[in-house]
């Protein structure tokens, strides 16, 4: 899939654990794990906003489009 999730990298840069982020934004660690591994089919804007606020980042820091080689 050409959409990649860089949440793990952003968490590491901020020195934050997944459990802490999940608590801050009000989702389960299981749902955060699904998002981090790129297995999520969608993300709510409200969740994305909460993640960006908690990590002091932009959506583009977390979600990246990588064009597939043809």
Tab-separated table of C-alpha atoms in Angstrom:
chain	number	residue	atom	x	y	z
A	1	UNK	CA	0.000	0.000	0.000
A	2	UNK	CA	1.445	3.402	-0.915
A	3	UNK	CA	0.240	4.981	2.354
A	4	UNK	CA	2.734	4.490	5.188
A	5	UNK	CA	2.260	5.228	8.873
A	6	UNK	CA	5.276	6.684	10.666
A	7	UNK	CA	3.692	6.832	14.106
A	8	UNK	CA	6.334	4.618	15.716
A	9	UNK	CA	9.117	6.924	14.544
A	10	UNK	CA	7.332	10.037	15.787
A	11	UNK	CA	6.701	8.397	19.166
A	12	UNK	CA	10.396	7.542	19.471
A	13	UNK	CA	11.452	11.107	18.590
A	14	UNK	CA	9.116	12.440	21.283
A	15	UNK	CA	10.245	9.862	23.848
A	16	UNK	CA	6.686	8.673	24.344
A	17	UNK	CA	5.372	5.131	24.722
A	18	UNK	CA	2.292	3.852	22.912
A	19	UNK	CA	0.456	3.302	26.195
A	20	UNK	CA	0.963	6.944	27.153
A	21	UNK	CA	-0.280	8.196	23.782
A	22	UNK	CA	-3.317	5.904	23.892
A	23	UNK	CA	-4.251	7.274	27.326
A	24	UNK	CA	-3.761	10.890	26.213
A	25	UNK	CA	-5.960	10.558	23.135
A	26	UNK	CA	-8.558	8.214	24.621
A	27	UNK	CA	-8.216	5.081	22.501
A	28	UNK	CA	-7.258	1.538	23.397
A	29	UNK	CA	-3.688	0.352	23.002
A	30	UNK	CA	-5.032	-2.362	20.675
A	31	UNK	CA	-6.535	0.244	18.319
A	32	UNK	CA	-3.355	2.324	18.469
A	33	UNK	CA	-1.352	-0.793	17.594
A	34	UNK	CA	-3.564	-1.416	14.551
A	35	UNK	CA	-2.902	2.154	13.436
A	36	UNK	CA	0.852	1.951	14.087
A	37	UNK	CA	1.254	-1.238	12.067
A	38	UNK	CA	-0.607	0.211	9.092
A	39	UNK	CA	-3.423	-2.337	9.356
A	40	UNK	CA	-6.100	0.313	9.892
A	41	UNK	CA	-8.411	0.896	6.940
A	42	UNK	CA	-9.277	4.429	8.061
A	43	UNK	CA	-8.598	7.034	10.711
A	44	UNK	CA	-11.015	9.624	12.029
A	45	UNK	CA	-9.941	13.212	11.707
A	46	UNK	CA	-10.677	13.668	15.413
A	47	UNK	CA	-8.219	10.855	16.227
A	48	UNK	CA	-5.606	12.272	13.871
A	49	UNK	CA	-6.079	15.705	15.448
A	50	UNK	CA	-5.668	14.257	18.956
A	51	UNK	CA	-2.483	12.414	17.921
A	52	UNK	CA	-1.023	15.552	16.342
A	53	UNK	CA	-1.873	17.598	19.424
A	54	UNK	CA	-0.386	15.031	21.815
A	55	UNK	CA	2.799	14.617	19.757
A	56	UNK	CA	3.076	18.259	18.638
A	57	UNK	CA	3.326	17.254	14.983
A	58	UNK	CA	1.578	17.588	11.637
A	59	UNK	CA	-0.495	14.874	9.895
A	60	UNK	CA	2.241	14.601	7.250
A	61	UNK	CA	4.699	13.569	9.962
A	62	UNK	CA	2.551	10.503	10.636
A	63	UNK	CA	0.949	9.639	7.290
A	64	UNK	CA	3.125	9.506	4.186
A	65	UNK	CA	2.231	8.672	0.578
A	66	UNK	CA	4.916	6.726	-1.271
A	67	UNK	CA	4.308	6.328	-4.967
A	68	UNK	CA	4.553	2.738	-6.184
A	69	UNK	CA	7.246	2.086	-8.782
A	70	UNK	CA	5.717	1.168	-12.144
